[in-house]
PDB file of N, CA, C and O in Angstrom:
ATOM      1  N   MET N  56      97.036 115.697 104.368  1.00 78.00           N
ATOM      2  CA  MET N  56      97.311 114.568 105.241  1.00 78.00           C
ATOM      3  C   MET N  56      98.238 115.056 106.355  1.00 78.00           C
ATOM      4  O   MET N  56      99.222 115.740 106.110  1.00 78.00           O
ATOM      5  N   SER N  57      97.920 114.687 107.559  1.00 92.00           N
ATOM      6  CA  SER N  57      98.710 115.134 108.704  1.00 92.00           C
ATOM      7  C   SER N  57     100.042 114.386 108.774  1.00 92.00           C
ATOM      8  O   SER N  57     100.206 113.309 108.199  1.00 92.00           O
ATOM      9  N   ALA N  58     100.959 114.965 109.509  1.00 94.00           N
ATOM     10  CA  ALA N  58     102.271 114.340 109.701  1.00 94.00           C
ATOM     11  C   ALA N  58     102.110 112.994 110.425  1.00 94.00           C
ATOM     12  O   ALA N  58     102.823 112.032 110.121  1.00 94.00           O
ATOM     13  N   PHE N  59     101.165 112.922 111.346  1.00 93.00           N
ATOM     14  CA  PHE N  59     100.899 111.672 112.065  1.00 93.00           C
ATOM     15  C   PHE N  59     100.474 110.586 111.088  1.00 93.00           C
ATOM     16  O   PHE N  59     100.988 109.464 111.122  1.00 93.00           O
ATOM     17  N   THR N  60      99.520 110.905 110.220  1.00 94.00           N
ATOM     18  CA  THR N  60      99.018 109.938 109.251  1.00 94.00           C
ATOM     19  C   THR N  60     100.126 109.494 108.305  1.00 94.00           C
ATOM     20  O   THR N  60     100.278 108.295 108.036  1.00 94.00           O
ATOM     21  N   GLU N  61     100.900 110.437 107.808  1.00 95.00           N
ATOM     22  CA  GLU N  61     102.009 110.099 106.914  1.00 95.00           C
ATOM     23  C   GLU N  61     103.003 109.172 107.597  1.00 95.00           C
ATOM     24  O   GLU N  61     103.458 108.182 107.004  1.00 95.00           O
ATOM     25  N   ALA N  62     103.351 109.483 108.837  1.00 95.00           N
ATOM     26  CA  ALA N  62     104.314 108.656 109.577  1.00 95.00           C
ATOM     27  C   ALA N  62     103.753 107.258 109.823  1.00 95.00           C
ATOM     28  O   ALA N  62     104.477 106.253 109.712  1.00 95.00           O
ATOM     29  N   LEU N  63     102.483 107.186 110.135  1.00 95.00           N
ATOM     30  CA  LEU N  63     101.860 105.893 110.393  1.00 95.00           C
ATOM     31  C   LEU N  63     101.788 105.049 109.116  1.00 95.00           C
ATOM     32  O   LEU N  63     102.076 103.852 109.142  1.00 95.00           O
ATOM     33  N   LEU N  64     101.449 105.666 108.001  1.00 95.00           N
ATOM     34  CA  LEU N  64     101.413 104.939 106.732  1.00 95.00           C
ATOM     35  C   LEU N  64     102.806 104.454 106.332  1.00 95.00           C
ATOM     36  O   LEU N  64     102.959 103.342 105.819  1.00 95.00           O
ATOM     37  N   GLU N  65     103.811 105.259 106.605  1.00 95.00           N
ATOM     38  CA  GLU N  65     105.192 104.832 106.322  1.00 95.00           C
ATOM     39  C   GLU N  65     105.576 103.657 107.222  1.00 95.00           C
ATOM     40  O   GLU N  65     106.214 102.707 106.779  1.00 95.00           O
ATOM     41  N   ARG N  66     105.169 103.722 108.479  1.00 95.00           N
ATOM     42  CA  ARG N  66     105.449 102.606 109.396  1.00 95.00           C
ATOM     43  C   ARG N  66     104.774 101.332 108.908  1.00 95.00           C
ATOM     44  O   ARG N  66     105.368 100.242 108.966  1.00 95.00           O
ATOM     45  N   LEU N  67     103.554 101.441 108.408  1.00 96.00           N
ATOM     46  CA  LEU N  67     102.862 100.277 107.858  1.00 96.00           C
ATOM     47  C   LEU N  67     103.604  99.713 106.641  1.00 96.00           C
ATOM     48  O   LEU N  67     103.781  98.498 106.526  1.00 96.00           O
ATOM     49  N   ARG N  68     104.029 100.591 105.735  1.00 96.00           N
ATOM     50  CA  ARG N  68     104.776 100.137 104.551  1.00 96.00           C
ATOM     51  C   ARG N  68     106.057  99.419 104.957  1.00 96.00           C
ATOM     52  O   ARG N  68     106.378  98.354 104.427  1.00 96.00           O
ATOM     53  N   GLU N  69     106.780  99.993 105.896  1.00 96.00           N
ATOM     54  CA  GLU N  69     108.044  99.397 106.335  1.00 96.00           C
ATOM     55  C   GLU N  69     107.816  98.060 107.032  1.00 96.00           C
ATOM     56  O   GLU N  69     108.569  97.104 106.812  1.00 96.00           O
ATOM     57  N   ALA N  70     106.792  97.980 107.858  1.00 96.00           N
ATOM     58  CA  ALA N  70     106.500  96.729 108.569  1.00 96.00           C
ATOM     59  C   ALA N  70     106.091  95.639 107.586  1.00 96.00           C
ATOM     60  O   ALA N  70     106.520  94.483 107.706  1.00 96.00           O
ATOM     61  N   ARG N  71     105.273  95.992 106.614  1.00 96.00           N
ATOM     62  CA  ARG N  71     104.866  95.003 105.607  1.00 96.00           C
ATOM     63  C   ARG N  71     106.062  94.525 104.791  1.00 96.00           C
ATOM     64  O   ARG N  71     106.181  93.326 104.496  1.00 96.00           O
ATOM     65  N   ALA N  72     106.940  95.445 104.429  1.00 97.00           N
ATOM     66  CA  ALA N  72     108.131  95.077 103.668  1.00 97.00           C
ATOM     67  C   ALA N  72     109.054  94.191 104.502  1.00 97.00           C
ATOM     68  O   ALA N  72     109.601  93.202 104.005  1.00 97.00           O
ATOM     69  N   ALA N  73     109.223  94.531 105.768  1.00 97.00           N
ATOM     70  CA  ALA N  73     110.080  93.734 106.652  1.00 97.00           C
ATOM     71  C   ALA N  73     109.519  92.334 106.832  1.00 97.00           C
ATOM     72  O   ALA N  73     110.272  91.348 106.834  1.00 97.00           O
ATOM     73  N   LEU N  74     108.205  92.235 106.946  1.00 97.00           N
ATOM     74  CA  LEU N  74     107.579  90.924 107.100  1.00 97.00           C
ATOM     75  C   LEU N  74     107.766  90.092 105.828  1.00 97.00           C
ATOM     76  O   LEU N  74     108.138  88.915 105.902  1.00 97.00           O
ATOM     77  N   ALA N  75     107.542  90.692 104.691  1.00 98.00           N
ATOM     78  CA  ALA N  75     107.722  89.970 103.426  1.00 98.00           C
ATOM     79  C   ALA N  75     109.162  89.499 103.269  1.00 98.00           C
ATOM     80  O   ALA N  75     109.414  88.359 102.855  1.00 98.00           O
ATOM     81  N   GLU N  76     110.101  90.355 103.615  1.00 98.00           N
ATOM     82  CA  GLU N  76     111.526  90.003 103.514  1.00 98.00           C
ATOM     83  C   GLU N  76     111.878  88.855 104.463  1.00 98.00           C
ATOM     84  O   GLU N  76     112.591  87.923 104.083  1.00 98.00           O
ATOM     85  N   ALA N  77     111.375  88.916 105.678  1.00 98.00           N
ATOM     86  CA  ALA N  77     111.655  87.862 106.662  1.00 98.00           C
ATOM     87  C   ALA N  77     111.049  86.531 106.236  1.00 98.00           C
ATOM     88  O   ALA N  77     111.684  85.480 106.386  1.00 98.00           O
ATOM     89  N   LEU N  78     109.841  86.585 105.695  1.00 98.00           N
ATOM     90  CA  LEU N  78     109.212  85.356 105.232  1.00 98.00           C
ATOM     91  C   LEU N  78     109.972  84.771 104.045  1.00 98.00           C
ATOM     92  O   LEU N  78     110.159  83.553 103.965  1.00 98.00           O
ATOM     93  N   GLU N  79     110.411  85.637 103.141  1.00 98.00           N
ATOM     94  CA  GLU N  79     111.187  85.183 101.980  1.00 98.00           C
ATOM     95  C   GLU N  79     112.493  84.519 102.433  1.00 98.00           C
ATOM     96  O   GLU N  79     112.920  83.518 101.862  1.00 98.00           O
ATOM     97  N   ALA N  80     113.104  85.084 103.471  1.00 98.00           N
ATOM     98  CA  ALA N  80     114.366  84.556 103.988  1.00 98.00           C
ATOM     99  C   ALA N  80     114.151  83.373 104.931  1.00 98.00           C
ATOM    100  O   ALA N  80     115.128  82.780 105.417  1.00 98.00           O
ATOM    101  N   GLU N  81     112.887  83.055 105.204  1.00 98.00           N
ATOM    102  CA  GLU N  81     112.540  81.986 106.138  1.00 98.00           C
ATOM    103  C   GLU N  81     113.167  82.204 107.516  1.00 98.00           C
ATOM    104  O   GLU N  81     113.636  81.273 108.169  1.00 98.00           O
ATOM    105  N   ASP N  82     113.166  83.463 107.941  1.00 98.00           N
ATOM    106  CA  ASP N  82     113.716  83.862 109.240  1.00 98.00           C
ATOM    107  C   ASP N  82     112.551  84.023 110.214  1.00 98.00           C
ATOM    108  O   ASP N  82     111.870  85.057 110.226  1.00 98.00           O
ATOM    109  N   ALA N  83     112.311  83.003 111.011  1.00 98.00           N
ATOM    110  CA  ALA N  83     111.152  82.982 111.901  1.00 98.00           C
ATOM    111  C   ALA N  83     111.192  84.108 112.934  1.00 98.00           C
ATOM    112  O   ALA N  83     110.157  84.720 113.226  1.00 98.00           O
ATOM    113  N   TYR N  84     112.365  84.378 113.482  1.00 98.00           N
ATOM    114  CA  TYR N  84     112.461  85.436 114.494  1.00 98.00           C
ATOM    115  C   TYR N  84     112.161  86.798 113.882  1.00 98.00           C
ATOM    116  O   TYR N  84     111.352  87.566 114.418  1.00 98.00           O
ATOM    117  N   ALA N  85     112.787  87.107 112.756  1.00 98.00           N
ATOM    118  CA  ALA N  85     112.553  88.395 112.096  1.00 98.00           C
ATOM    119  C   ALA N  85     111.097  88.524 111.670  1.00 98.00           C
ATOM    120  O   ALA N  85     110.511  89.612 111.745  1.00 98.00           O
ATOM    121  N   ALA N  86     110.490  87.421 111.238  1.00 98.00           N
ATOM    122  CA  ALA N  86     109.082  87.447 110.843  1.00 98.00           C
ATOM    123  C   ALA N  86     108.192  87.749 112.051  1.00 98.00           C
ATOM    124  O   ALA N  86     107.242  88.523 111.942  1.00 98.00           O
ATOM    125  N   ALA N  87     108.503  87.165 113.186  1.00 98.00           N
ATOM    126  CA  ALA N  87     107.716  87.417 114.399  1.00 98.00           C
ATOM    127  C   ALA N  87     107.838  88.870 114.840  1.00 98.00           C
ATOM    128  O   ALA N  87     106.845  89.499 115.219  1.00 98.00           O
ATOM    129  N   VAL N  88     109.037  89.414 114.774  1.00 97.00           N
ATOM    130  CA  VAL N  88     109.245  90.818 115.147  1.00 97.00           C
ATOM    131  C   VAL N  88     108.501  91.738 114.178  1.00 97.00           C
ATOM    132  O   VAL N  88     107.807  92.670 114.597  1.00 97.00           O
ATOM    133  N   ALA N  89     108.619  91.470 112.887  1.00 97.00           N
ATOM    134  CA  ALA N  89     107.947  92.289 111.878  1.00 97.00           C
ATOM    135  C   ALA N  89     106.431  92.181 112.011  1.00 97.00           C
ATOM    136  O   ALA N  89     105.717  93.182 111.878  1.00 97.00           O
ATOM    137  N   GLN N  90     105.929  90.987 112.279  1.00 97.00           N
ATOM    138  CA  GLN N  90     104.489  90.814 112.450  1.00 97.00           C
ATOM    139  C   GLN N  90     103.991  91.583 113.658  1.00 97.00           C
ATOM    140  O   GLN N  90     102.932  92.210 113.618  1.00 97.00           O
ATOM    141  N   SER N  91     104.758  91.562 114.731  1.00 97.00           N
ATOM    142  CA  SER N  91     104.388  92.311 115.921  1.00 97.00           C
ATOM    143  C   SER N  91     104.338  93.810 115.635  1.00 97.00           C
ATOM    144  O   SER N  91     103.403  94.512 116.043  1.00 97.00           O
ATOM    145  N   ASP N  92     105.336  94.313 114.922  1.00 97.00           N
ATOM    146  CA  ASP N  92     105.361  95.728 114.565  1.00 97.00           C
ATOM    147  C   ASP N  92     104.176  96.068 113.663  1.00 97.00           C
ATOM    148  O   ASP N  92     103.522  97.099 113.842  1.00 97.00           O
ATOM    149  N   LEU N  93     103.885  95.200 112.706  1.00 96.00           N
ATOM    150  CA  LEU N  93     102.747  95.422 111.823  1.00 96.00           C
ATOM    151  C   LEU N  93     101.443  95.419 112.613  1.00 96.00           C
ATOM    152  O   LEU N  93     100.585  96.291 112.416  1.00 96.00           O
ATOM    153  N   ASP N  94     101.287  94.474 113.511  1.00 96.00           N
ATOM    154  CA  ASP N  94     100.077  94.419 114.335  1.00 96.00           C
ATOM    155  C   ASP N  94      99.903  95.702 115.152  1.00 96.00           C
ATOM    156  O   ASP N  94      98.802  96.245 115.249  1.00 96.00           O
ATOM    157  N   ASP N  95     100.988  96.192 115.724  1.00 97.00           N
ATOM    158  CA  ASP N  95     100.930  97.433 116.508  1.00 97.00           C
ATOM    159  C   ASP N  95     100.537  98.617 115.632  1.00 97.00           C
ATOM    160  O   ASP N  95      99.711  99.445 116.023  1.00 97.00           O
ATOM    161  N   ALA N  96     101.141  98.711 114.459  1.00 96.00           N
ATOM    162  CA  ALA N  96     100.845  99.820 113.549  1.00 96.00           C
ATOM    163  C   ALA N  96      99.399  99.748 113.060  1.00 96.00           C
ATOM    164  O   ALA N  96      98.716 100.781 112.961  1.00 96.00           O
ATOM    165  N   LEU N  97      98.917  98.557 112.766  1.00 96.00           N
ATOM    166  CA  LEU N  97      97.528  98.396 112.330  1.00 96.00           C
ATOM    167  C   LEU N  97      96.560  98.789 113.441  1.00 96.00           C
ATOM    168  O   LEU N  97      95.563  99.476 113.199  1.00 96.00           O
ATOM    169  N   TRP N  98      96.859  98.386 114.649  1.00 95.00           N
ATOM    170  CA  TRP N  98      96.011  98.742 115.787  1.00 95.00           C
ATOM    171  C   TRP N  98      95.943 100.264 115.938  1.00 95.00           C
ATOM    172  O   TRP N  98      94.865 100.838 116.088  1.00 95.00           O
ATOM    173  N   LEU N  99      97.100 100.901 115.888  1.00 96.00           N
ATOM    174  CA  LEU N  99      97.166 102.349 116.038  1.00 96.00           C
ATOM    175  C   LEU N  99      96.402 103.047 114.912  1.00 96.00           C
ATOM    176  O   LEU N  99      95.646 103.996 115.151  1.00 96.00           O
ATOM    177  N   ALA N 100      96.575 102.574 113.689  1.00 94.00           N
ATOM    178  CA  ALA N 100      95.877 103.177 112.552  1.00 94.00           C
ATOM    179  C   ALA N 100      94.369 103.045 112.713  1.00 94.00           C
ATOM    180  O   ALA N 100      93.624 104.014 112.517  1.00 94.00           O
ATOM    181  N   ARG N 101      93.914 101.870 113.062  1.00 93.00           N
ATOM    182  CA  ARG N 101      92.473 101.657 113.219  1.00 93.00           C
ATOM    183  C   ARG N 101      91.912 102.495 114.367  1.00 93.00           C
ATOM    184  O   ARG N 101      90.806 103.032 114.275  1.00 93.00           O
ATOM    185  N   ARG N 102      92.677 102.601 115.412  1.00 95.00           N
ATOM    186  CA  ARG N 102      92.247 103.390 116.581  1.00 95.00           C
ATOM    187  C   ARG N 102      92.044 104.853 116.223  1.00 95.00           C
ATOM    188  O   ARG N 102      91.199 105.529 116.799  1.00 95.00           O
ATOM    189  N   HIS N 103      92.844 105.347 115.262  1.00 94.00           N
ATOM    190  CA  HIS N 103      92.790 106.754 114.878  1.00 94.00           C
ATOM    191  C   HIS N 103      92.101 106.985 113.533  1.00 94.00           C
ATOM    192  O   HIS N 103      92.169 108.078 112.984  1.00 94.00           O
ATOM    193  N   GLY N 104      91.471 105.943 112.987  1.00 92.00           N
ATOM    194  CA  GLY N 104      90.717 106.104 111.753  1.00 92.00           C
ATOM    195  C   GLY N 104      91.553 106.295 110.510  1.00 92.00           C
ATOM    196  O   GLY N 104      91.089 106.867 109.525  1.00 92.00           O
ATOM    197  N   VAL N 105      92.790 105.814 110.541  1.00 93.00           N
ATOM    198  CA  VAL N 105      93.668 105.918 109.374  1.00 93.00           C
ATOM    199  C   VAL N 105      93.477 104.678 108.511  1.00 93.00           C
ATOM    200  O   VAL N 105      93.641 103.558 108.999  1.00 93.00           O
ATOM    201  N   PRO N 106      93.101 104.852 107.235  1.00 90.00           N
ATOM    202  CA  PRO N 106      92.922 103.690 106.361  1.00 90.00           C
ATOM    203  C   PRO N 106      94.235 102.915 106.218  1.00 90.00           C
ATOM    204  O   PRO N 106      95.279 103.498 105.991  1.00 90.00           O
ATOM    205  N   THR N 107      94.141 101.598 106.360  1.00 88.00           N
ATOM    206  CA  THR N 107      95.342 100.770 106.334  1.00 88.00           C
ATOM    207  C   THR N 107      95.569 100.084 104.997  1.00 88.00           C
ATOM    208  O   THR N 107      96.628  99.521 104.767  1.00 88.00           O
ATOM    209  N   GLY N 108      94.548 100.098 104.142  1.00 80.00           N
ATOM    210  CA  GLY N 108      94.676  99.425 102.858  1.00 80.00           C
ATOM    211  C   GLY N 108      94.369  97.942 102.914  1.00 80.00           C
ATOM    212  O   GLY N 108      94.494  97.238 101.919  1.00 80.00           O
ATOM    213  N   ASP N 109      93.946  97.454 104.082  1.00 74.00           N
ATOM    214  CA  ASP N 109      93.586  96.044 104.199  1.00 74.00           C
ATOM    215  C   ASP N 109      92.261  95.806 103.503  1.00 74.00           C
ATOM    216  O   ASP N 109      91.311  96.572 103.667  1.00 74.00           O
ATOM    217  N   PRO N 110      92.158  94.713 102.718  1.00 64.00           N
ATOM    218  CA  PRO N 110      90.921  94.440 101.990  1.00 64.00           C
ATOM    219  C   PRO N 110      89.705  94.198 102.894  1.00 64.00           C
ATOM    220  O   PRO N 110      88.596  94.484 102.516  1.00 64.00           O
ATOM    221  N   ASP N 111      89.939  93.700 104.110  1.00 62.00           N
ATOM    222  CA  ASP N 111      88.825  93.420 105.003  1.00 62.00           C
ATOM    223  C   ASP N 111      88.452  94.603 105.886  1.00 62.00           C
ATOM    224  O   ASP N 111      87.592  94.514 106.747  1.00 62.00           O
ATOM    225  N   GLU N 112      89.095  95.738 105.644  1.00 59.00           N
ATOM    226  CA  GLU N 112      88.842  96.935 106.427  1.00 59.00           C
ATOM    227  C   GLU N 112      87.468  97.505 106.085  1.00 59.00           C
ATOM    228  O   GLU N 112      87.086  97.578 104.927  1.00 59.00           O
ATOM    229  N   GLN N 113      86.762  97.920 107.111  1.00 58.00           N
ATOM    230  CA  GLN N 113      85.441  98.502 106.904  1.00 58.00           C
ATOM    231  C   GLN N 113      85.549 100.016 106.870  1.00 58.00           C
ATOM    232  O   GLN N 113      86.341 100.605 107.607  1.00 58.00           O
ATOM    233  N   ALA N 114      84.782 100.628 106.023  1.00 52.00           N
ATOM    234  CA  ALA N 114      84.755 102.086 105.940  1.00 52.00           C
ATOM    235  C   ALA N 114      84.111 102.659 107.203  1.00 52.00           C
ATOM    236  O   ALA N 114      83.200 102.043 107.758  1.00 52.00           O
ATOM    237  N   PRO N 115      84.588 103.828 107.655  1.00 51.00           N
ATOM    238  CA  PRO N 115      84.015 104.437 108.866  1.00 51.00           C
ATOM    239  C   PRO N 115      82.582 104.864 108.664  1.00 51.00           C
ATOM    240  O   PRO N 115      82.089 105.108 107.665  1.00 51.00           O
TER     241      PRO N 115
END
């Protein structure tokens, strides 16, 4: 696995964790920021063919 892929997967894990934490805390601003970061990371992963682990993801 390349360093790029590893870094991107870590970014996805962190964004998902941040979103879950913000939602649990009912912090709308933090949730919006985390969702934006997650959306960006997902876009980048899909653009480069990195599996994101999303159930609705289609195989290449």
